[in-house]
XYZ file of C-alpha atoms in Angstrom:
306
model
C 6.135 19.962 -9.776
C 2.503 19.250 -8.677
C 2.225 18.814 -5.104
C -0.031 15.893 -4.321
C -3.256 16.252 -2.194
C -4.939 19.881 -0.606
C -7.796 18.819 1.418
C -10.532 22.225 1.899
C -11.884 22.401 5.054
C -15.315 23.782 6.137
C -15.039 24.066 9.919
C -18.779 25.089 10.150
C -19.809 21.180 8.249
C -21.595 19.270 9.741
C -23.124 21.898 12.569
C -19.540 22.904 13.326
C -18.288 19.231 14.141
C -15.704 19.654 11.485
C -14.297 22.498 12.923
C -14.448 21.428 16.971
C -13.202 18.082 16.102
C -10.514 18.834 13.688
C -7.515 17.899 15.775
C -8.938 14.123 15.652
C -10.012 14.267 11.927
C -6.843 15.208 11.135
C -5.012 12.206 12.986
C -7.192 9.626 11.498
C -6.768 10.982 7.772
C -2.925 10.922 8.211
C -3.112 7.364 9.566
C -4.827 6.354 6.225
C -3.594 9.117 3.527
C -0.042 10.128 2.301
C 1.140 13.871 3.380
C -1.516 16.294 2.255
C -1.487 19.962 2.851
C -4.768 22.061 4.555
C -6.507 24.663 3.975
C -9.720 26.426 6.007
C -12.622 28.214 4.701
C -13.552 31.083 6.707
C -16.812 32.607 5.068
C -18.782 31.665 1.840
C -17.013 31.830 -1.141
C -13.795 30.893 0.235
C -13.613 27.344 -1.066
C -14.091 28.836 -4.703
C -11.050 30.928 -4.418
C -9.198 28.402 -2.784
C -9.533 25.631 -5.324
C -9.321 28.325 -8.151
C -5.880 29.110 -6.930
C -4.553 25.494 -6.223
C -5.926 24.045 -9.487
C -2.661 24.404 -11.234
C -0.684 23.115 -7.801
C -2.425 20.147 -6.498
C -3.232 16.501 -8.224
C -6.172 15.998 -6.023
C -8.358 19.171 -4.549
C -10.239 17.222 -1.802
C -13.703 18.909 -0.198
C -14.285 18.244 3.265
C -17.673 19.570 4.324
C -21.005 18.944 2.533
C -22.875 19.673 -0.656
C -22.187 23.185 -0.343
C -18.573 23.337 -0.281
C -18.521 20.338 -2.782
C -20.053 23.222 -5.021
C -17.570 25.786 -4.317
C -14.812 24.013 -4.686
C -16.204 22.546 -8.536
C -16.781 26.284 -8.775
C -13.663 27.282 -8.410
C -12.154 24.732 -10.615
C -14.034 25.724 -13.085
C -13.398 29.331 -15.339
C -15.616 31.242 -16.412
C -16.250 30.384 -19.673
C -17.139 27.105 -18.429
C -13.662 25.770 -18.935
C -11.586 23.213 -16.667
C -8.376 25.229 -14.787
C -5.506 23.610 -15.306
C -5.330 21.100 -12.438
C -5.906 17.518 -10.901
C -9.113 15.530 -9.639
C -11.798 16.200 -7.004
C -11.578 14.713 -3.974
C -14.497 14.493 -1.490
C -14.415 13.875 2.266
C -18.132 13.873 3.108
C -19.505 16.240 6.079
C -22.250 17.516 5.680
C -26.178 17.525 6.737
C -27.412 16.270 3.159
C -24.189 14.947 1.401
C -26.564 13.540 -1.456
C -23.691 14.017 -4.351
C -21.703 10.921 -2.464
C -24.648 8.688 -2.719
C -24.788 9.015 -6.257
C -20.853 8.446 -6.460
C -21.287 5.468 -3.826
C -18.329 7.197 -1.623
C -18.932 6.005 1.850
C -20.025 8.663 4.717
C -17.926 7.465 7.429
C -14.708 9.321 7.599
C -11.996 5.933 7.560
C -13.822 4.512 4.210
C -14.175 7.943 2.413
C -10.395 8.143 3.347
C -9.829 5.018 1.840
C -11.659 5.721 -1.109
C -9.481 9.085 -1.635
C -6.163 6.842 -1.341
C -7.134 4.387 -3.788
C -7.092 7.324 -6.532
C -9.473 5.965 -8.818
C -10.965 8.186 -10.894
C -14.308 8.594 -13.265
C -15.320 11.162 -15.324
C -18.638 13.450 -14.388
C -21.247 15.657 -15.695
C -21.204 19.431 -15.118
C -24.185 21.420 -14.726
C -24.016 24.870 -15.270
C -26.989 27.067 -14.620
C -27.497 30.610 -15.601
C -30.341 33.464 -13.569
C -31.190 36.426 -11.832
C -29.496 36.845 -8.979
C -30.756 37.503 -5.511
C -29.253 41.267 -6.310
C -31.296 41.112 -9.222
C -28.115 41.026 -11.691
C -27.792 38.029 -13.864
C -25.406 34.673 -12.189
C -23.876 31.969 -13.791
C -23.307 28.994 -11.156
C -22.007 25.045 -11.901
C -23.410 22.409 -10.037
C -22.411 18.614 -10.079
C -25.582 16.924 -8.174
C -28.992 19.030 -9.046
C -30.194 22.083 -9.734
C -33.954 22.780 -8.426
C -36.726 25.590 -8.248
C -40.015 26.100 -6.602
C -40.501 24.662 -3.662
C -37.860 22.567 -2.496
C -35.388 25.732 -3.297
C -37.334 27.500 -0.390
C -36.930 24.343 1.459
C -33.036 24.461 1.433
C -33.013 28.037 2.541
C -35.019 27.469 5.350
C -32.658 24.506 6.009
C -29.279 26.618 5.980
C -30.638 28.970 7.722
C -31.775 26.736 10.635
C -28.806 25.118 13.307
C -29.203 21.375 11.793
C -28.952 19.872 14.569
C -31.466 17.196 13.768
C -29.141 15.864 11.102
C -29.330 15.682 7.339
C -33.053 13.983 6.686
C -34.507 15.146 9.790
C -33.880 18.614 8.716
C -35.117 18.524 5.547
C -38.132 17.035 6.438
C -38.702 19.718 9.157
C -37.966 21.661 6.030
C -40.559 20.757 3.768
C -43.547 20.603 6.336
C -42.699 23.966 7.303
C -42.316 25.533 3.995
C -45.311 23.666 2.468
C -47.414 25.832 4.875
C -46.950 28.604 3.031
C -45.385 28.653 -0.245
C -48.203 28.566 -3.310
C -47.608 26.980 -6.183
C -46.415 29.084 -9.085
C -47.088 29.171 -13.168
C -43.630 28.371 -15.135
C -43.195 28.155 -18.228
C -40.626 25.366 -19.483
C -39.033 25.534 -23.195
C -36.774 22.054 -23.261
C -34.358 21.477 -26.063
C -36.632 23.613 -28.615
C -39.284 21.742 -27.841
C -42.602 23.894 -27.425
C -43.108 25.912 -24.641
C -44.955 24.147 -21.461
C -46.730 26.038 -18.944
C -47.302 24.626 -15.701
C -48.910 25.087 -12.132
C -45.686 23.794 -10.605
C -44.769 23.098 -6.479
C -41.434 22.148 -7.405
C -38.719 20.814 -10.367
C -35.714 19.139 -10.251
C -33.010 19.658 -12.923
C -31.078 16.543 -11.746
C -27.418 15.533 -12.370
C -27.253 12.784 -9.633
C -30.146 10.844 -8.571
C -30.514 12.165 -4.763
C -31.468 15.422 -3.236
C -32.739 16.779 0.311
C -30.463 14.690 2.507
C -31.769 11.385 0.985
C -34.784 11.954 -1.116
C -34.581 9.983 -4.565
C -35.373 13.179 -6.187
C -33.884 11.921 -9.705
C -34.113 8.181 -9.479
C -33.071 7.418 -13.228
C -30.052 10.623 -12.934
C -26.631 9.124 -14.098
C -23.688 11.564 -13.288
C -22.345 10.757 -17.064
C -24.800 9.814 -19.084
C -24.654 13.990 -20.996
C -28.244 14.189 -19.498
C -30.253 15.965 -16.915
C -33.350 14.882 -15.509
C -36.120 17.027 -15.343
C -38.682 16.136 -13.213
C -41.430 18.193 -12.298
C -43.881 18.195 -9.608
C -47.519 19.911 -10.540
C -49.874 21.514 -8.283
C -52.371 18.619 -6.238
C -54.757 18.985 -3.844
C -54.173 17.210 0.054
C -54.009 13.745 -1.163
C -51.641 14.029 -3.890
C -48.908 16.144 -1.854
C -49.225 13.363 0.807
C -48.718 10.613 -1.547
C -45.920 12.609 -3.165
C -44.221 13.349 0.489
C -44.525 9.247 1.134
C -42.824 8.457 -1.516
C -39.758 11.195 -1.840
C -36.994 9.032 -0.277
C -37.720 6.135 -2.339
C -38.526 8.179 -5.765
C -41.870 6.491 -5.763
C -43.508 9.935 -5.848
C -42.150 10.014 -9.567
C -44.953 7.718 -11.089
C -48.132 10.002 -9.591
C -50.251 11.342 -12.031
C -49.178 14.845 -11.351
C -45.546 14.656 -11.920
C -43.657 14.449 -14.883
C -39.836 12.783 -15.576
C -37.626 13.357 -18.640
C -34.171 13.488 -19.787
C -32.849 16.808 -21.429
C -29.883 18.637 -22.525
C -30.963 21.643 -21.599
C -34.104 23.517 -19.549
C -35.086 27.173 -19.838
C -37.845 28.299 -17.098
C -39.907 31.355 -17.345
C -42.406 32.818 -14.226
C -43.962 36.302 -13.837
C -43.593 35.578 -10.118
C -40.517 35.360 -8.162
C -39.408 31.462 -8.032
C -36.361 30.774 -6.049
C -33.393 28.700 -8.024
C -30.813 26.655 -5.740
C -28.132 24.689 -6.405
C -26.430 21.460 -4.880
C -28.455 22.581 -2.046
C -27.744 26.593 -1.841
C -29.817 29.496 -3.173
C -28.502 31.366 -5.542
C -31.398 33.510 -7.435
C -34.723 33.529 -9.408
C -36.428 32.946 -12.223
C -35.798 33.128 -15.932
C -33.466 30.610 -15.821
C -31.263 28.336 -17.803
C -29.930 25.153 -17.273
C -27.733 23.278 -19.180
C -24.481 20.554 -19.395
C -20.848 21.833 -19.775
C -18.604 19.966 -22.803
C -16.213 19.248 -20.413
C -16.356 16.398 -17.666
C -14.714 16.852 -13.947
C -12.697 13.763 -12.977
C -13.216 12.571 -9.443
C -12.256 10.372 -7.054
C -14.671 7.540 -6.002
């Protein structure tokens, strides 16, 4: 018999709150949730192989932490030949710097109503991503994501992000982020092949391969992204001169910088992305390679609570 709800816990979330606070997290869940069991991440990877090995145990595998361990944990519930493990629903307790996934899903940040949320058990069906490179060891990766997938730019933007202390919070830091990185990365040539379409080569700063609709601790990255629609967005930012980036950087958080003349939006089923150069890859906010790439949608859909 299924046990009922395991709740993964990244102590480091949210700058180490998570962890430092836990005693009163834990209170207030019980006060709102039935019995639930715990489990602690202790180094990357962890929530993976913890949600790999409760999928067959638990009705409701619940990530509490941020983008990141969201994406483990989807990892791990996921085989790989991109098939479901036998198991339950995906729970999400939101702590994190950028939590962008839970906009899209319209699960409250504050820990009582996210709570709530979890209790009320409702459950919708989502996309899964599933994107396929060469790994920062060079070998080829295959990695799922549920919110975005992106390269260029804004994946050297989340590295310099993680490996900063975040202790100006989720848009704060990315903003820090982008001014920093935009000093020095250079735009790069990519070539795009979508749904065997012809090839497009472009000067590109940055793309999004979007699932959900936010990105970068609240940028509208993806404005049109539905989680279920069997669609990504691609949207794709081209090389501008000073006037251009600074309309596009006004208008990230309310996905106004979509309609500028040097950006392009579409909906695909699946992206494949070319470069002579090396052009970092992340995913739901983590690095995970380079260029070739390809990105795609899995047949199956993750149920999750929200």
């Amino acid at each position: 018999m299924r046990r009922d709800v395991l709740l993964i816990v990244n102590p480091r979330s949210a700058n180490g709150a998570t962890g430092r606070r836990w005693p009163r997290i834990e209170r207030r869940l019980r006060a709102i949730l039935a019995e639930f069991d715990v489990l602690f991440t202790e180094r990357p990877g962890d929530a993976a192989r913890l949600a790999a090995s409760a999928a067959g145990e638990y009705e409701i595998i619940t990530a509490v932490g941020g983008d990141g361990t969201i994406n483990e944990v989807v990892n791990g519930l996921v085989d790989g030949d991109g098939e479901l493990l036998a198991g339950g629903s995906l729970g999400i307790i939101p702590r994190g710097t950028g939590s962008d996934l839970v906009r899209s899903l319209e699960i409250p940040h504050s820990l009582d109503a996210a709570a709530a949320v979890l209790a009320r058990r409702q459950r919708r069906e989502v996309d899964i991503g599933r994107a396929r490179v060469c790994g920062l060891d060079g070998v080829p990766v295959t990695r799922h994501f549920i919110n975005e997938a992106e390269l260029g730019m804004g994946a050297a933007v989340s590295d310099a992000v993680n490996r900063s202390s975040k202790r100006l919070g989720g848009a704060a830091s990315f903003l820090w982020g982008i001014a920093a990185t935009m000093l020095r990365y250079r735009d790069q040539a990519v070539s795009f092949s979508c749904d065997g379409e012809p090839t497009e080569n472009v000067l590109l700063n940055n793309a999004w391969i979007a699932n959900g609709a936010y990105s970068g601790g609240g940028i509208a990255s993806a404005p049109q992204a539905r989680l279920d629609d069997g669609l990504l967005d691609l949207v794709r930012v081209g090389h501008a001169g000073l006037v251009g980036r600074v309309r596009a950087l006004a208008g990230l958080r309310s996905g106004a910088f979509t309609r500028l003349p040097h950006v392009s939006y579409c909906k695909v089923r699946c992206v494949n992305a070319v470069a002579e150069t090396s052009v970092p890859v992340e995913v739901d906010g983590e690095l995970i390679g380079t260029l070739p790439a390809t990105f795609d949608l899995l047949p199956v859909r993750l149920p999750v609570i929200s």
